[in-house]
Short mmCIF file of C-alpha atoms in Angstrom, two decimals:
data_model
loop_
_atom_site.label_atom_id
_atom_site.label_comp_id
_atom_site.label_asym_id
_atom_site.label_seq_id
_atom_site.Cartn_x
_atom_site.Cartn_y
_atom_site.Cartn_z
CA MET A 1 179.11 -1.07 167.78
CA THR A 2 177.44 -3.85 169.70
CA ALA A 3 179.71 -6.70 170.78
CA GLU A 4 178.72 -10.09 169.36
CA LEU A 5 177.73 -12.59 172.06
CA ALA A 6 179.51 -15.94 171.91
CA THR A 7 177.49 -19.13 172.29
CA THR A 8 178.55 -21.11 175.35
CA HIS A 9 177.49 -24.45 176.80
CA PRO A 10 176.48 -24.64 180.49
CA LEU A 11 179.08 -27.37 181.02
CA ASP A 12 182.05 -25.91 179.14
CA ALA A 13 183.96 -25.54 182.41
CA TYR A 14 183.39 -29.20 183.30
CA ALA A 15 184.02 -30.93 179.98
CA THR A 16 187.70 -31.71 180.58
CA ALA A 17 187.17 -33.06 184.13
CA LEU A 18 184.19 -35.20 183.04
CA THR A 19 186.07 -36.60 180.03
CA GLY A 20 188.99 -37.42 182.34
CA LEU A 21 186.84 -39.89 184.29
CA ALA A 22 187.43 -42.50 181.57
CA ARG A 23 191.17 -42.32 182.28
CA ASP A 24 190.81 -42.11 186.03
CA THR A 25 188.55 -45.18 186.22
CA GLY A 26 190.56 -47.34 183.86
CA GLY A 27 187.87 -47.12 181.21
CA GLY A 28 185.15 -48.33 183.52
CA LEU A 29 183.19 -45.11 183.29
CA SER A 30 182.74 -42.41 180.68
CA VAL A 31 180.85 -39.12 180.94
CA GLU A 32 180.48 -37.11 177.75
CA VAL A 33 178.87 -33.71 177.40
CA GLN A 34 176.64 -33.91 174.32
CA PRO A 35 176.29 -30.96 171.90
CA THR A 36 173.17 -28.88 172.35
CA VAL A 37 170.25 -30.55 170.62
CA GLN A 38 166.98 -29.26 169.20
CA SER A 39 164.17 -30.15 171.59
CA VAL A 40 160.44 -29.65 171.15
CA THR A 41 157.86 -30.41 173.82
CA LEU A 42 154.85 -31.84 171.99
CA ARG A 43 151.27 -32.16 173.20
CA LEU A 44 148.57 -34.03 171.28
CA ASP A 45 145.87 -36.71 171.66
CA PRO A 46 147.60 -39.96 170.65
CA ALA A 47 144.28 -41.15 169.20
CA GLY A 48 143.56 -37.85 167.45
CA PRO A 49 143.77 -36.97 163.74
CA ALA A 50 147.17 -35.22 164.03
CA ARG A 51 148.92 -38.37 165.17
CA ALA A 52 149.44 -39.82 161.66
CA GLY A 53 151.15 -36.68 160.38
CA VAL A 54 153.44 -36.48 163.41
CA ASP A 55 154.43 -40.13 163.06
CA ALA A 56 155.20 -39.54 159.38
CA ALA A 57 157.37 -36.51 160.19
CA LEU A 58 159.29 -38.47 162.85
CA GLY A 59 159.66 -41.53 160.66
CA THR A 60 158.43 -43.70 163.54
CA ALA A 61 155.39 -44.02 165.78
CA LEU A 62 155.30 -41.92 168.91
CA PRO A 63 155.86 -44.18 171.91
CA THR A 64 152.67 -44.62 173.92
CA GLY A 65 153.99 -46.96 176.61
CA ALA A 66 154.69 -45.18 179.87
CA ASN A 67 158.38 -44.38 180.46
CA THR A 68 159.65 -45.43 177.04
CA TRP A 69 161.47 -43.75 174.19
CA VAL A 70 162.24 -44.52 170.54
CA ALA A 71 164.86 -43.38 168.07
CA ALA A 72 163.35 -40.81 165.68
CA GLY A 73 165.53 -39.76 162.80
CA ASP A 74 168.78 -38.47 164.33
CA GLY A 75 167.14 -37.86 167.72
CA GLU A 76 164.59 -39.33 170.06
CA ALA A 77 160.87 -39.22 170.88
CA ILE A 78 160.53 -39.54 174.64
CA TRP A 79 157.25 -40.28 176.42
CA LEU A 80 156.60 -37.70 179.18
CA GLY A 81 152.91 -38.36 179.78
CA PRO A 82 149.77 -39.77 178.13
CA ASP A 83 149.59 -36.79 175.76
CA GLU A 84 153.12 -35.30 176.04
CA TRP A 85 156.47 -36.10 174.42
CA LEU A 86 159.95 -34.59 174.10
CA VAL A 87 161.10 -34.71 170.48
CA THR A 88 164.82 -34.13 169.89
CA SER A 89 167.08 -33.78 166.87
CA HIS A 90 170.86 -33.70 166.97
CA SER A 91 171.13 -31.90 163.62
CA GLY A 92 168.27 -29.44 164.03
CA ASP A 93 166.03 -31.22 161.56
CA ALA A 94 163.39 -28.64 160.50
CA ALA A 95 160.89 -31.45 159.76
CA VAL A 96 160.57 -32.11 163.50
CA GLY A 97 161.22 -28.57 164.68
CA GLU A 98 158.75 -26.36 166.50
CA ALA A 99 157.21 -24.79 163.39
CA ALA A 100 156.65 -28.10 161.58
CA LEU A 101 155.18 -29.91 164.55
CA ARG A 102 153.03 -26.95 165.52
CA ALA A 103 151.55 -26.88 162.03
CA LEU A 104 150.69 -30.60 162.32
CA VAL A 105 148.87 -30.27 165.65
CA ALA A 106 147.42 -26.74 165.23
CA GLY A 107 143.91 -27.91 164.41
CA GLU A 108 143.62 -30.28 167.35
CA ALA A 109 142.19 -29.34 170.71
CA GLY A 110 145.04 -29.28 173.23
CA GLY A 111 147.66 -29.70 170.51
CA ALA A 112 150.87 -27.72 171.01
CA ALA A 113 154.54 -27.70 170.07
CA VAL A 114 157.00 -25.52 171.97
CA ASP A 115 160.72 -25.23 171.37
CA THR A 116 162.51 -26.07 174.63
CA SER A 117 166.03 -26.52 173.24
CA ALA A 118 167.62 -24.21 175.81
CA GLN A 119 165.87 -25.90 178.71
CA ARG A 120 168.10 -28.97 179.08
CA VAL A 121 171.57 -30.30 178.35
CA VAL A 122 172.51 -33.93 177.86
CA LEU A 123 175.22 -36.03 179.44
CA ARG A 124 175.96 -39.50 178.04
CA ILE A 125 177.20 -41.87 180.74
CA GLY A 126 178.67 -45.20 179.73
CA GLY A 127 180.77 -48.11 180.88
CA ARG A 128 180.47 -51.07 183.21
CA LEU A 129 180.24 -48.67 186.19
CA ALA A 130 177.60 -46.36 184.72
CA ARG A 131 174.50 -47.83 186.39
CA GLU A 132 176.27 -48.19 189.72
CA LEU A 133 177.33 -44.54 189.65
CA LEU A 134 173.83 -43.34 188.92
CA SER A 135 172.39 -45.58 191.62
CA PHE A 136 174.31 -43.52 194.20
CA GLY A 137 171.95 -40.59 193.58
CA CYS A 138 168.83 -42.11 192.08
CA SER A 139 166.17 -44.11 193.94
CA LEU A 140 165.10 -46.09 190.84
CA ASP A 141 166.16 -49.69 190.28
CA LEU A 142 168.62 -49.22 187.38
CA HIS A 143 169.45 -52.91 186.97
CA PRO A 144 169.18 -53.91 183.26
CA ARG A 145 166.28 -56.24 184.12
CA SER A 146 164.28 -53.28 185.48
CA PHE A 147 165.64 -50.49 183.29
CA PRO A 148 166.60 -52.03 179.95
CA ALA A 149 167.36 -50.24 176.67
CA GLY A 150 164.33 -48.33 175.46
CA ARG A 151 163.17 -47.32 178.95
CA SER A 152 163.06 -43.75 180.20
CA ALA A 153 162.22 -42.10 183.49
CA GLN A 154 161.63 -38.63 184.90
CA THR A 155 163.36 -38.79 188.29
CA LEU A 156 165.88 -37.15 190.62
CA LEU A 157 169.62 -37.68 190.27
CA GLY A 158 171.82 -36.12 192.89
CA GLY A 159 168.94 -33.88 193.85
CA ALA A 160 168.43 -32.57 190.31
CA GLY A 161 165.38 -33.34 188.21
CA VAL A 162 166.40 -35.31 185.12
CA ILE A 163 165.10 -37.46 182.28
CA LEU A 164 167.01 -40.74 182.08
CA LEU A 165 167.22 -42.80 178.89
CA ALA A 166 168.65 -46.31 178.76
CA ARG A 167 170.36 -46.80 175.39
CA ASP A 168 171.58 -49.88 173.60
CA ALA A 169 174.39 -51.45 175.62
CA ALA A 170 176.10 -52.48 172.36
CA ALA A 171 176.93 -48.80 171.80
CA ASP A 172 179.51 -49.06 174.57
CA ALA A 173 182.83 -50.63 173.49
CA ASP A 174 183.24 -52.34 176.89
CA GLY A 175 179.82 -53.88 176.78
CA GLY A 176 178.58 -51.76 179.69
CA ALA A 177 175.54 -49.56 179.94
CA VAL A 178 174.98 -46.39 177.96
CA LEU A 179 172.52 -43.90 179.51
CA ASP A 180 171.61 -40.36 178.55
CA VAL A 181 170.83 -37.84 181.30
CA HIS A 182 168.79 -34.78 180.31
CA VAL A 183 169.14 -32.14 182.98
CA ARG A 184 167.86 -28.57 183.12
CA SER A 185 170.56 -26.08 182.18
CA SER A 186 170.29 -24.29 185.52
CA PHE A 187 171.10 -27.54 187.37
CA ALA A 188 173.77 -28.79 184.94
CA GLY A 189 176.72 -27.49 186.99
CA HIS A 190 175.28 -28.95 190.19
CA LEU A 191 174.85 -32.34 188.54
CA ALA A 192 178.39 -32.24 187.06
CA ASP A 193 179.79 -31.55 190.52
CA TRP A 194 177.76 -34.42 191.92
CA LEU A 195 178.97 -36.84 189.23
CA LEU A 196 182.61 -35.92 189.75
CA ASP A 197 182.26 -36.34 193.50
CA ALA A 198 180.36 -39.64 193.27
CA ALA A 199 182.94 -41.01 190.77
CA GLN A 200 185.65 -40.69 193.42
CA GLU A 201 184.51 -44.15 194.48
CA PHE A 202 185.90 -45.62 191.27
CA ARG A 203 189.06 -43.64 190.68
CA ASP A 204 192.35 -45.51 190.49
CA ASP A 205 193.70 -42.90 192.93
CA PRO A 206 190.72 -41.64 194.97
CA ALA A 207 192.89 -39.01 196.67
CA ALA A 208 193.54 -37.29 193.30
CA ALA A 209 190.54 -34.98 193.09
CA SER A 210 189.70 -33.43 189.72
CA PRO A 211 190.56 -29.76 189.14
CA ALA A 212 186.86 -28.89 189.16
CA LEU A 213 186.48 -30.37 192.62
CA ALA A 214 189.71 -28.88 193.89
CA GLY A 215 188.48 -25.40 193.03
#
């Protein structure tokens, strides 16, 4: 009898230490591991005939401004290039899944839809210290004037390639920033270690290293 494989998240071992940052920083910083989301990398000509059907499936227009993103159903449509987007769904909405989007772009030259759900995991970083923390390992200007809600970027954070999304600040109870970090699964542990180390700057007791760091 074949043993059933259990589904695990790349950051299961870090979840407790990351959640504990809210306590250790007096609520100034929160790092939450988000559940695995459905992700589809979409390619199409934004001026082509498939665009209308894709917009209808998403319930919103694909963003065409460089380094922007929009809410799309229960997920996001993230601009990655002039003819490339990352379409996510937190509930696994079949209407914006690989099969549905591929059917919409199948007749268009260069059109493609590929499920990349296992490629990345998402960390949501919030609080009044969020942008400062990320600035320790990111060369972009993350000030709200330069990186407001609705902006995205493909960049390096702590040496790991990531996609950053600036979310609505009102989503954070303390009025601070809320940013999502999409990181490749193979680099997720590295980034979690980096975040825990960088957050030592803000701990009430900097000498009290997290269990993940102590190990």
